[in-house]
Coordinates of C-alpha atoms in Angstrom, one line a residue:
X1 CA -7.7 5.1 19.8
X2 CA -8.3 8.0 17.6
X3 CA -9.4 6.3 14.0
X4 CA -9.7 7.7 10.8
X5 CA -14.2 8.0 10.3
X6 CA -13.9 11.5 8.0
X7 CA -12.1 11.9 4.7
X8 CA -12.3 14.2 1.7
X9 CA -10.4 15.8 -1.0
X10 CA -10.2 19.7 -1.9
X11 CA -11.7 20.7 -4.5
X12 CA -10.9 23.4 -6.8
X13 CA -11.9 24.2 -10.3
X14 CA -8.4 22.9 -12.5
X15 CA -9.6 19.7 -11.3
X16 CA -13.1 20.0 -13.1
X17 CA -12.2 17.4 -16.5
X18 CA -9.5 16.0 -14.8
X19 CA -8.7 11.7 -14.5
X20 CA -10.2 10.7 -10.7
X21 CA -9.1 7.8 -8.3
X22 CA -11.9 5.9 -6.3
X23 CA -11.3 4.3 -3.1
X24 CA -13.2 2.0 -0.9
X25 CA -11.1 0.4 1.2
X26 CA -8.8 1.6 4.3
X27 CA -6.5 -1.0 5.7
X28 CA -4.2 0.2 8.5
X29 CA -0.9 -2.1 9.5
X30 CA 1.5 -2.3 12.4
X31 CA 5.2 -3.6 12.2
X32 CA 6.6 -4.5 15.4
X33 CA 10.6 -6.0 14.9
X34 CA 11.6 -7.4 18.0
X35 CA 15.3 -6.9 17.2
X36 CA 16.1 -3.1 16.4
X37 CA 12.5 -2.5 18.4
X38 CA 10.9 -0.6 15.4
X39 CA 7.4 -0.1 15.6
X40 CA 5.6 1.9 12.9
X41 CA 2.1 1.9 10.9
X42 CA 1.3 1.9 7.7
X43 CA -2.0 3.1 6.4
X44 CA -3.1 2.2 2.8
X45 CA -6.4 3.1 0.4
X46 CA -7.3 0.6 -2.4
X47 CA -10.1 0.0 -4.6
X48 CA -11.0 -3.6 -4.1
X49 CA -12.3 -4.2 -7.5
X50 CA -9.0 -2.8 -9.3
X51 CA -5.6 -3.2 -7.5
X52 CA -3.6 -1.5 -10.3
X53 CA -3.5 1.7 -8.3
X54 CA -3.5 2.7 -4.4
X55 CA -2.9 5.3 -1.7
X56 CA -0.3 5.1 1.3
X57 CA 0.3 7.6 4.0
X58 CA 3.4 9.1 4.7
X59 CA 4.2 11.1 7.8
X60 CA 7.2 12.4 9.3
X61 CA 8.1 15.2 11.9
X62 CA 8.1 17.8 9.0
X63 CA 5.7 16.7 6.5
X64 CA 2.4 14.7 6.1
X65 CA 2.1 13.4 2.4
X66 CA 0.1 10.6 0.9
X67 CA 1.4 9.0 -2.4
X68 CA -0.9 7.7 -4.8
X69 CA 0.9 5.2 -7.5
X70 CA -0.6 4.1 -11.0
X71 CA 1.1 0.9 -12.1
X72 CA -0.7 1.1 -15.7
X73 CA 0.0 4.5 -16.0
X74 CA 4.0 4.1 -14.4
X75 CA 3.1 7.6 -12.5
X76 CA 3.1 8.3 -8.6
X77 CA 0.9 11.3 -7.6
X78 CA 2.1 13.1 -4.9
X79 CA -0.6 15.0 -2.6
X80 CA 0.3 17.0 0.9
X81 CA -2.1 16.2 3.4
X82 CA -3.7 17.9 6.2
X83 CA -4.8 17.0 9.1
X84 CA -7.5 17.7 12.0
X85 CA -9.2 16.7 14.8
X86 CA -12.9 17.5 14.7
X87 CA -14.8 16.0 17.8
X88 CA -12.9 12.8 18.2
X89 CA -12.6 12.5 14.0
X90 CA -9.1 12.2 12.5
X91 CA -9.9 14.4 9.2
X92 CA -7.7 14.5 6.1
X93 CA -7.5 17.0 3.6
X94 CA -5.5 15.9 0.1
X95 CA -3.9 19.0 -1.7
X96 CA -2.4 17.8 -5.1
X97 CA 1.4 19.1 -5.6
X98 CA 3.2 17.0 -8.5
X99 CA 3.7 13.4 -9.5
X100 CA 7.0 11.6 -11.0
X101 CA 7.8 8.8 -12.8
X102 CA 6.6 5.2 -11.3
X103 CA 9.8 2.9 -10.8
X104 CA 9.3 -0.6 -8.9
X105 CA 11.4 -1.2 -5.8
X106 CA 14.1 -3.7 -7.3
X107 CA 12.7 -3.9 -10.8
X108 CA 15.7 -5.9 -11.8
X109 CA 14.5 -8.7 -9.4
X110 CA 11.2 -10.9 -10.0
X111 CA 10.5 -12.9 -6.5
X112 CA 8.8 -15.7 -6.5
X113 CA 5.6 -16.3 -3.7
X114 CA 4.7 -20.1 -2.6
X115 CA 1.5 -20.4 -0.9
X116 CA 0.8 -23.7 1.4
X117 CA -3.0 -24.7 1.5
X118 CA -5.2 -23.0 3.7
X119 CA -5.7 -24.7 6.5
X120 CA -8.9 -26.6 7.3
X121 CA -9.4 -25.4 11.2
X122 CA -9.8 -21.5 12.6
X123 CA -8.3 -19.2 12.7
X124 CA -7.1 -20.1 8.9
X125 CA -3.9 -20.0 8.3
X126 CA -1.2 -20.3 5.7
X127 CA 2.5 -20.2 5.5
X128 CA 4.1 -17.6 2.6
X129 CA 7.7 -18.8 1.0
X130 CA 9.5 -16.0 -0.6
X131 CA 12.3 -17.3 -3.1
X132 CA 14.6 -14.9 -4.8
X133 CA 13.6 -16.0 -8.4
X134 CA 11.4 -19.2 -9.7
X135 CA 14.6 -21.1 -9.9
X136 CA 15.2 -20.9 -6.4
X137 CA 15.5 -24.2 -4.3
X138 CA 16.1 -22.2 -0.7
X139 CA 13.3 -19.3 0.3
X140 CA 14.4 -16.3 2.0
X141 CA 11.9 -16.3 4.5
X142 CA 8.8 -17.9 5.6
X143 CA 5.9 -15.9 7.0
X144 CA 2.8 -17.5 8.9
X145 CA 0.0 -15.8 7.7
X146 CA -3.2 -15.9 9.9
X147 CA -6.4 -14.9 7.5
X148 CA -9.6 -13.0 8.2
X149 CA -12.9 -14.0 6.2
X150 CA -13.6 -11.2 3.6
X151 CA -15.9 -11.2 0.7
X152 CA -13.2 -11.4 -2.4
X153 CA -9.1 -12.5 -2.3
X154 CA -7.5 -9.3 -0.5
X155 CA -4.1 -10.5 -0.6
X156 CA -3.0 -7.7 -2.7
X157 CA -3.5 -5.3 0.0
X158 CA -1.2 -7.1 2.1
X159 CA 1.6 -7.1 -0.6
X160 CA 1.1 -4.1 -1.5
X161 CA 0.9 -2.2 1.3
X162 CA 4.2 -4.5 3.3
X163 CA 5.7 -6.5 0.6
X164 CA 5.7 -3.8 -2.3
X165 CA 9.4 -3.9 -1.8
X166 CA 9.5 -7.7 -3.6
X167 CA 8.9 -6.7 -7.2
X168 CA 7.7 -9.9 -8.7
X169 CA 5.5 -10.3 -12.2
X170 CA 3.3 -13.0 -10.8
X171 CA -0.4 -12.4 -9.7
X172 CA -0.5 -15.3 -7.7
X173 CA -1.9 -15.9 -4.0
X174 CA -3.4 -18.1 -1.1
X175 CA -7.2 -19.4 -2.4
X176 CA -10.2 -18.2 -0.9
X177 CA -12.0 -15.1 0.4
X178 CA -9.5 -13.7 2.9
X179 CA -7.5 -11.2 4.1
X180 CA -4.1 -10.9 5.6
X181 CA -5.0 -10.7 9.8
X182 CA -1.6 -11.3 11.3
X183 CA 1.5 -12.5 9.8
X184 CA 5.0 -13.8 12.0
X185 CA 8.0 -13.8 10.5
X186 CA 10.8 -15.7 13.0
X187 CA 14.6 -15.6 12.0
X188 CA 17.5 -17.1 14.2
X189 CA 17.7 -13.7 16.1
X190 CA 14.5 -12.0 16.2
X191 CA 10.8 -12.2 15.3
X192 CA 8.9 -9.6 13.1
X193 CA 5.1 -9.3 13.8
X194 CA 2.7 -7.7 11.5
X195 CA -0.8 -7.1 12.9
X196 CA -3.9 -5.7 10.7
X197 CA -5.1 -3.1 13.3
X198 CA -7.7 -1.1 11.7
X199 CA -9.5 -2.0 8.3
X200 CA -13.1 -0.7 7.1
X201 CA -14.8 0.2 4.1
X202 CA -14.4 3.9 2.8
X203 CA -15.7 6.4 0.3
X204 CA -12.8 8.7 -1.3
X205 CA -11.7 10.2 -4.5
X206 CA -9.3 11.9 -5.1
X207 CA -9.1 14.2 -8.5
X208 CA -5.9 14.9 -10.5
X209 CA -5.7 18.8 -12.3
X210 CA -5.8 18.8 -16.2
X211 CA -2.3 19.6 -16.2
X212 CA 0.2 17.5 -14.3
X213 CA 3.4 18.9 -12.8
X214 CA 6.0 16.2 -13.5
X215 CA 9.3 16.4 -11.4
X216 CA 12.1 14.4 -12.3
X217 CA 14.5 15.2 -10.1
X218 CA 15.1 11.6 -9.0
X219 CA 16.7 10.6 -11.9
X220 CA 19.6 13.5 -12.1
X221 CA 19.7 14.4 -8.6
X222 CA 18.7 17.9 -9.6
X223 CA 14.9 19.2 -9.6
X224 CA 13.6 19.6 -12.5
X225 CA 9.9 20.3 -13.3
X226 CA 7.6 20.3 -16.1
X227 CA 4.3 20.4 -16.8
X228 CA 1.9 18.2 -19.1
X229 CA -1.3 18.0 -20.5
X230 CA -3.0 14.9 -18.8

């Protein structure tokens, strides 16, 4: 299996006094659904001492593009990536092209996450209850979440990375130094399956330009750029 060892950013001189992202952290996710067959990955960067901003890969037949979002800053920072294969080494190139406004995935809604304890034999384990709202009585589903040892609470790369989707304003999470392994989540008619398959540390930064090219074309439906001093 070809992994992903090399990674750097191109540089270029706009970027010399410009705000810089530091990643250490690669985390690499596969969701199997065992209904509509769907299979995909989903590779994420974080900094594990600051969760308030991370990196996800985005790849389809046409494009490669990597996505970098900013919850402080309510930006997403849009890079195209390249790709090559030196001797066995997946490298990635990271070319800045223009950033937009950050909007949650339904903002209007705040989830609520329910953790049971951890359990006491291995493999750890721990069952996740996602409620609609902190009033709810019924969850909407239950996942069993088998843990991996880690040095620090690394939940928030698993929500982040597969549950960004549940916009919630807690912080809250399963206690202990662990990481999200393997997580089942079983309905009446099919089973999804969601497997850590690749996670290691890493040294990347990635550098914005001085001036940022805003495009706001997703809020008129029309493209519309400008640029800003950042």
């Amino acid at each position: 299996m070809i992994k992903f060892y090399y990674i750097f950013f191109i540089a270029v001189s706009a970027f010399a006094n410009s705000q810089s992202y530091n990643f250490d952290f690669l985390t690499k996710y596969n969701t199997h659904n065992s209904k509509n067959g769907a299979d995909f990955d989903t590779v994420s960067y974080f900094n594990s001492d600051d969760f308030s901003y991370y990196l996800k890969l985005s790849k389809s037949e046409k494009k490669f593009s990597a996505f970098l979002t900013d919850e402080k800053k309510k930006l997403v920072h849009c890079f195209k990536v390249l790709e090559s294969n030196v001797k066995g080494e997946v490298q990635f190139q990271f070319s800045y092209e223009y950033s937009r406004n950050y909007i949650p995935e339904n903002s209007s809604e705040n989830y609520h996450f329910e953790f049971s304890p951890v359990s006491e034999t291995a493999p750890k384990e721990v069952i996740l209850k996602v409620f609609k709202s902190k009033k709810s009585k019924k969850p909407i589903f239950e996942q069993n979440l088998t843990l991996l040892p880690a040095n620090k609470n690394l939940f928030a790369m698993y929500k982040k990375s597969i549950l960004r989707y549940l916009h919630t304003s807690e912080e809250n999470s399963f206690r202990g130094n662990y990481m999200v392994k393997k997580v089942v989540e079983k309905h009446k008619d099919f089973t999804c399956e969601i497997n850590l398959e690749e996670y290691k540390n890493i040294d990347l930064e990635l550098k914005l330009p001085e001036k940022l090219i805003i495009d706001n074309s997703f809020k008129n439906g029309v493209t519309s750029f400008k640029v800003i001093q950042f």
